[in-house]
PDB file of C-alpha atoms in Angstrom:
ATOM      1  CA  UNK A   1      -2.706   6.711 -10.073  1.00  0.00           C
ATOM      2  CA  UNK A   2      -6.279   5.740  -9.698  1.00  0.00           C
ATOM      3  CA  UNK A   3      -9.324   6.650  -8.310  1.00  0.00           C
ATOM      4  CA  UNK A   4      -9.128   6.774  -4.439  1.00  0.00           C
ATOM      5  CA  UNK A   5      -5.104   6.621  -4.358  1.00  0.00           C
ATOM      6  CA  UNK A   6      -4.727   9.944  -2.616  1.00  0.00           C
ATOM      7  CA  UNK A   7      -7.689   8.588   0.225  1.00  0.00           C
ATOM      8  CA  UNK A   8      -7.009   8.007   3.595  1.00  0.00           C
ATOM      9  CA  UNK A   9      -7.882   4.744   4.323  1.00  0.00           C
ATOM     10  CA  UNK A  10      -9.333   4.037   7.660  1.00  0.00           C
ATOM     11  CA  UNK A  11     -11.195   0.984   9.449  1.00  0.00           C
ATOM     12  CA  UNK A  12     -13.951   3.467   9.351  1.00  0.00           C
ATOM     13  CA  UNK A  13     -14.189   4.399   5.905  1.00  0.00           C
ATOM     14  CA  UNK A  14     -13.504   0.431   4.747  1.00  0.00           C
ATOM     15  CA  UNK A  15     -16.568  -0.191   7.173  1.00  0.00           C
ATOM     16  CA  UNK A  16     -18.611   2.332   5.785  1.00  0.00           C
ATOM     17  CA  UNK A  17     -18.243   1.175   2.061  1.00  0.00           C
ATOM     18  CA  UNK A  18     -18.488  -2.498   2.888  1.00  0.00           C
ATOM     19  CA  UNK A  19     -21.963  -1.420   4.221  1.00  0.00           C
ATOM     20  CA  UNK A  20     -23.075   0.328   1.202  1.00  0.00           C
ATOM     21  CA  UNK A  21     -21.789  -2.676  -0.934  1.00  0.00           C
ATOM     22  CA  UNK A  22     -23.599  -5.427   0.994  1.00  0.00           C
ATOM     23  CA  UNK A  23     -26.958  -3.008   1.365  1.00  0.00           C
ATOM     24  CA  UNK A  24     -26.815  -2.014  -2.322  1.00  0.00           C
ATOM     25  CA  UNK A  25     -26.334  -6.041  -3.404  1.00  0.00           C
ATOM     26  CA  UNK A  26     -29.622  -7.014  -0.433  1.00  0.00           C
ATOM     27  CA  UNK A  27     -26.944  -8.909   1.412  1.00  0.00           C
ATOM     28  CA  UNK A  28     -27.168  -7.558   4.764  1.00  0.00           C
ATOM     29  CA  UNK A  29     -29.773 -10.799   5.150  1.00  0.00           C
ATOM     30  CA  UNK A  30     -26.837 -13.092   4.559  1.00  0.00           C
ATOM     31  CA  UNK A  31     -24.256 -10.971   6.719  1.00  0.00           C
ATOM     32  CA  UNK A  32     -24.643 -13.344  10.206  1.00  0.00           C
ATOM     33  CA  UNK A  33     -21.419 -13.583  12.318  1.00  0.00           C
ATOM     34  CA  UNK A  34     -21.877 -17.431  11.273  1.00  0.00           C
ATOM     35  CA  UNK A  35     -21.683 -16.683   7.470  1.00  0.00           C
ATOM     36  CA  UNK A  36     -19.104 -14.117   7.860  1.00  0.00           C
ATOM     37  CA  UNK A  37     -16.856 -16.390  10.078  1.00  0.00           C
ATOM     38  CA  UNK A  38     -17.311 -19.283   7.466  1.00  0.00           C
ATOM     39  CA  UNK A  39     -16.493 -16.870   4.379  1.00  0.00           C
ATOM     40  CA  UNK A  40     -13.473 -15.818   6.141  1.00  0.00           C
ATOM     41  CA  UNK A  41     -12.605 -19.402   7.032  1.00  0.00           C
ATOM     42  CA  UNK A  42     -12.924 -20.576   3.327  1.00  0.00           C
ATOM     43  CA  UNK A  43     -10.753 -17.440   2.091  1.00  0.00           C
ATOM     44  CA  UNK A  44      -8.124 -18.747   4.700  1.00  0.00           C
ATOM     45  CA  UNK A  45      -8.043 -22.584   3.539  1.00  0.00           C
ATOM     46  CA  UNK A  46      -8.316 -21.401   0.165  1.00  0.00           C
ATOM     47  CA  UNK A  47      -4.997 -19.461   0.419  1.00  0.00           C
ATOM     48  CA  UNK A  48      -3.816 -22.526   2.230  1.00  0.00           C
ATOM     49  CA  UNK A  49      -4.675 -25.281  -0.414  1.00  0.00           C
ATOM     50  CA  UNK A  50      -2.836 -22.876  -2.968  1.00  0.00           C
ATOM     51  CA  UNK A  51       0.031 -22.252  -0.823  1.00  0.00           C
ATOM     52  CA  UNK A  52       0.503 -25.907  -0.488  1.00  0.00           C
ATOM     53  CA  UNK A  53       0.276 -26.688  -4.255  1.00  0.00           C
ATOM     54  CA  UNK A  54       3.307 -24.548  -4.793  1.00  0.00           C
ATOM     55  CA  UNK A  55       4.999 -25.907  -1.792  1.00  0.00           C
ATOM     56  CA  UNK A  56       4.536 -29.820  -4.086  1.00  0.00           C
ATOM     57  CA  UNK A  57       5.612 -27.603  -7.229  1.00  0.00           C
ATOM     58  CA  UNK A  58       8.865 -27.009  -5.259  1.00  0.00           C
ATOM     59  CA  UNK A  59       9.405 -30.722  -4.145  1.00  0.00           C
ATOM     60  CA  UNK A  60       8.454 -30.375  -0.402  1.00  0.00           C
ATOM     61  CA  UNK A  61       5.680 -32.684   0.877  1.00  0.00           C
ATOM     62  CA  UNK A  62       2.679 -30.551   1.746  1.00  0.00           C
ATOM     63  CA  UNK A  63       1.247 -32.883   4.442  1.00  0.00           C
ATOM     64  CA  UNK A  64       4.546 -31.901   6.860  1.00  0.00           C
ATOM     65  CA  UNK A  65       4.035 -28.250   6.806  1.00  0.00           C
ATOM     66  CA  UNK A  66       2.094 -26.579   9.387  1.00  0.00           C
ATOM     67  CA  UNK A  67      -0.978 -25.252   8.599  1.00  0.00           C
ATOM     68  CA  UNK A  68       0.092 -21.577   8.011  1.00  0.00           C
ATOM     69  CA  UNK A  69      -2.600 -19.678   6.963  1.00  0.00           C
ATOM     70  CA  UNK A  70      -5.125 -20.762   8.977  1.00  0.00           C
ATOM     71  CA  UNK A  71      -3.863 -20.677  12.866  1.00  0.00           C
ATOM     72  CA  UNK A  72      -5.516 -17.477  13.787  1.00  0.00           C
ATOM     73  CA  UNK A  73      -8.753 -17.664  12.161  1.00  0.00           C
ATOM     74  CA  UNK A  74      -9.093 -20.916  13.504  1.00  0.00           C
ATOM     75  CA  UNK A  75      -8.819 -19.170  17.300  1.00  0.00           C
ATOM     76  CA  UNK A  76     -11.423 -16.828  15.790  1.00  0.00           C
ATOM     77  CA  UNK A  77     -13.955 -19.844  14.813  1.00  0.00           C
ATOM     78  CA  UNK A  78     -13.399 -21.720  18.346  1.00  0.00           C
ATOM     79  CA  UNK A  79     -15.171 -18.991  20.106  1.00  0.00           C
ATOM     80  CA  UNK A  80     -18.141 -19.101  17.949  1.00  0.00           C
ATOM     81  CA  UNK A  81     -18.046 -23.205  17.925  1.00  0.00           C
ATOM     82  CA  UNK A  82     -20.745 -24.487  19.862  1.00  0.00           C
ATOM     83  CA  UNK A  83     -22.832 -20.947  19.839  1.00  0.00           C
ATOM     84  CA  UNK A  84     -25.435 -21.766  16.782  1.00  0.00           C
ATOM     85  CA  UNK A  85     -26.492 -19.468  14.944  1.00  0.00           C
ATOM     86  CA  UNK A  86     -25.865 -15.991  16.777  1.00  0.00           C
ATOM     87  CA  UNK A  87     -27.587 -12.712  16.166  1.00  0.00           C
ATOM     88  CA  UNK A  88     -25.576  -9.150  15.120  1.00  0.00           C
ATOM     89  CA  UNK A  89     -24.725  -7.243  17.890  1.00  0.00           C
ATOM     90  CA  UNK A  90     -24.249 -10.473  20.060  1.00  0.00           C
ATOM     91  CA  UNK A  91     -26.991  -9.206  22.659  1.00  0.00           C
ATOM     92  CA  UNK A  92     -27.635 -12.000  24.292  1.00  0.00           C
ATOM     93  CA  UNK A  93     -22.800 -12.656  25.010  1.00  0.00           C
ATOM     94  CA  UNK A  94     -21.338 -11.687  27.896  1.00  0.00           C
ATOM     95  CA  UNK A  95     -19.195  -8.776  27.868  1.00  0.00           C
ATOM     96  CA  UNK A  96     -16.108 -11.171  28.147  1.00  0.00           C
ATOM     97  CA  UNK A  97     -16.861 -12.989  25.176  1.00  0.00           C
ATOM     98  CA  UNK A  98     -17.097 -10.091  22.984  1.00  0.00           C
ATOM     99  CA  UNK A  99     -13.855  -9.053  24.298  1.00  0.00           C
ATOM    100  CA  UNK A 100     -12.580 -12.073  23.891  1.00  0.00           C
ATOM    101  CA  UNK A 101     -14.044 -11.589  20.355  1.00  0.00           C
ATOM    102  CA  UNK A 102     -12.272  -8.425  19.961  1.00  0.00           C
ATOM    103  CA  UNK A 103      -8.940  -9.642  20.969  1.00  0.00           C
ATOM    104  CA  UNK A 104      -9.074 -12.609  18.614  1.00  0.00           C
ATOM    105  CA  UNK A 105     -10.900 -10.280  15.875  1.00  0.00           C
ATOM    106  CA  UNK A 106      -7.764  -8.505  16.650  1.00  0.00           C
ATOM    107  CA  UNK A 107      -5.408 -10.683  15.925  1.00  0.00           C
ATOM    108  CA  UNK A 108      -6.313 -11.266  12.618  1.00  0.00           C
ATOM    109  CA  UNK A 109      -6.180  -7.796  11.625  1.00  0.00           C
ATOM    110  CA  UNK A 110      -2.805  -6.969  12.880  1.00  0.00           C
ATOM    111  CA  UNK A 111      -1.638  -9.945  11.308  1.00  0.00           C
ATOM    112  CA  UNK A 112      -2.956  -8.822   7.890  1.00  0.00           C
ATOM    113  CA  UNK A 113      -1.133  -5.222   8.913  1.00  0.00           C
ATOM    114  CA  UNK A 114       2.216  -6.660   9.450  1.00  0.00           C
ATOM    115  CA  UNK A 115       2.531  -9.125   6.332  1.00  0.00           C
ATOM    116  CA  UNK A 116       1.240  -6.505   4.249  1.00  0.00           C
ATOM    117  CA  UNK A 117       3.760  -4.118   5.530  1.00  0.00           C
ATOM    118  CA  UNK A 118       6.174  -7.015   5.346  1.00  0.00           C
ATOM    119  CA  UNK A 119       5.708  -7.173   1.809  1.00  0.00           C
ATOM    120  CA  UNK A 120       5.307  -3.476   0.874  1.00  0.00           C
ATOM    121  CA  UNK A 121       1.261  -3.859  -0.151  1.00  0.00           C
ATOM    122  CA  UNK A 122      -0.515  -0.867   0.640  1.00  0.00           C
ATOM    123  CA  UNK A 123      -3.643  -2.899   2.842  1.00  0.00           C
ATOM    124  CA  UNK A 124      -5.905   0.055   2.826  1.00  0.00           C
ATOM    125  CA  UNK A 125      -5.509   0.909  -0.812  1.00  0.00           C
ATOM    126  CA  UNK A 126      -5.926  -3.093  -1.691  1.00  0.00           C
ATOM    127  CA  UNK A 127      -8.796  -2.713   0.069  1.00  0.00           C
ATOM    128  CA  UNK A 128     -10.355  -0.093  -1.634  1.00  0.00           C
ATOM    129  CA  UNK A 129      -8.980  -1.899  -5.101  1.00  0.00           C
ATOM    130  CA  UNK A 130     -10.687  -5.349  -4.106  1.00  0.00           C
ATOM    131  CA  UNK A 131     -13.882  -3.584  -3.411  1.00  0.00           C
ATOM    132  CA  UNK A 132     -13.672  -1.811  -6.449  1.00  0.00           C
ATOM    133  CA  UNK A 133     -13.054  -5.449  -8.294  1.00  0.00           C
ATOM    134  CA  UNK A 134     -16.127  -6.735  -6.225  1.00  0.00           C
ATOM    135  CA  UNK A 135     -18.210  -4.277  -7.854  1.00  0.00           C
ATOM    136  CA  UNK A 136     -17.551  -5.197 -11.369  1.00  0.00           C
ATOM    137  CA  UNK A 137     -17.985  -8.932 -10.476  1.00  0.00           C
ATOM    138  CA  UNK A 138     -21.333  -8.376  -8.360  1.00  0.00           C
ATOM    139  CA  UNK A 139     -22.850  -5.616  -9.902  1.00  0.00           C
ATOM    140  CA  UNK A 140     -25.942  -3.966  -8.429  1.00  0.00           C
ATOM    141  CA  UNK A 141     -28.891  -6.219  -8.966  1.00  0.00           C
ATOM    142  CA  UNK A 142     -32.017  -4.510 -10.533  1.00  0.00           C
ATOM    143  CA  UNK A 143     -34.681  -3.827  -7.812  1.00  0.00           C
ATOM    144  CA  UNK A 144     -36.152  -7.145  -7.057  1.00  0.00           C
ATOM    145  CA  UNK A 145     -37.751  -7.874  -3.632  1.00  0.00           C
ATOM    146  CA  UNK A 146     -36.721 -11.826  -3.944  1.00  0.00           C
ATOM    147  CA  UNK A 147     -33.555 -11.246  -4.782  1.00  0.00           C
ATOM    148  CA  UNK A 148     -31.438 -14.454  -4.578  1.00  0.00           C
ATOM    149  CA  UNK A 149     -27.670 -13.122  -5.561  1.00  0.00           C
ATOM    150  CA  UNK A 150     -25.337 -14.784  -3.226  1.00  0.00           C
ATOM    151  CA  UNK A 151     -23.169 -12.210  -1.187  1.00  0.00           C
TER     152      UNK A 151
END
């Protein structure tokens, strides 16, 4: 067992510490809703480009599967399409859109809920484990004002 295996994990909690890891790193400057959405978008074609390669490793032609991994985070990117760059807290949306945010936001998360649950992974506790990995790979930067680490 490691450390935090006996934690609740909550939305809450994973919020919390992905705060302290972006604040302690100076990335908070780089955490738009535009750079978020795009980091997310190149996790989900990543996972796609690998998912085909095995798909040629077993014989089947890549270019006739649907595009699996990327359907709902593709919903997710059409809302924020033709915005520009758009501020935190999404002051100046209607309430609508950031509903229509939420639902979408939404739909990503559950997704990630049931396949994890599909496949026995404890999500909250990979959570914790991947930001525990994150730390080792981006360690806390010495105090530097012009910091240029990339989040």
């Amino acid at each position: 067992m490691t450390e935090g295996d006996d934690e609740t994990v909550t939305l809450k909690l994973l919020k919390q510490k992905m705060h302290e890891f972006a604040q302690e790193r100076d990335w908070e400057r780089h955490h738009s809703p535009r750079n978020l959405l795009l980091a997310l978008v190149m996790e989900a074609i990543d996972s796609e480009r690998k998912r085909r390669s095995m798909l040629q490793l077993d014989g089947v032609d890549p270019s006739r599967e649907d595009l699996y991994g990327v359907g709902e985070v593709g919903e997710l990117s059409e809302i924020f399409q033709w915005k520009g760059e758009v501020e935190k807290g999404l002051a100046d949306w209607k309430e609508e859109e950031k509903v229509h945010l939420g639902e979408e936001l939404s739909d990503v998360l559950l997704y990630l809920v049931r396949l994890s649950d599909i496949c026995g992974v404890d999500l909250g506790q990979a959570a914790l484990r991947k930001i525990r990995l994150n730390a080792i790979k981006y360690p806390i930067p010495n105090p530097n004002p012009t910091s240029n680490s990339n989040p």
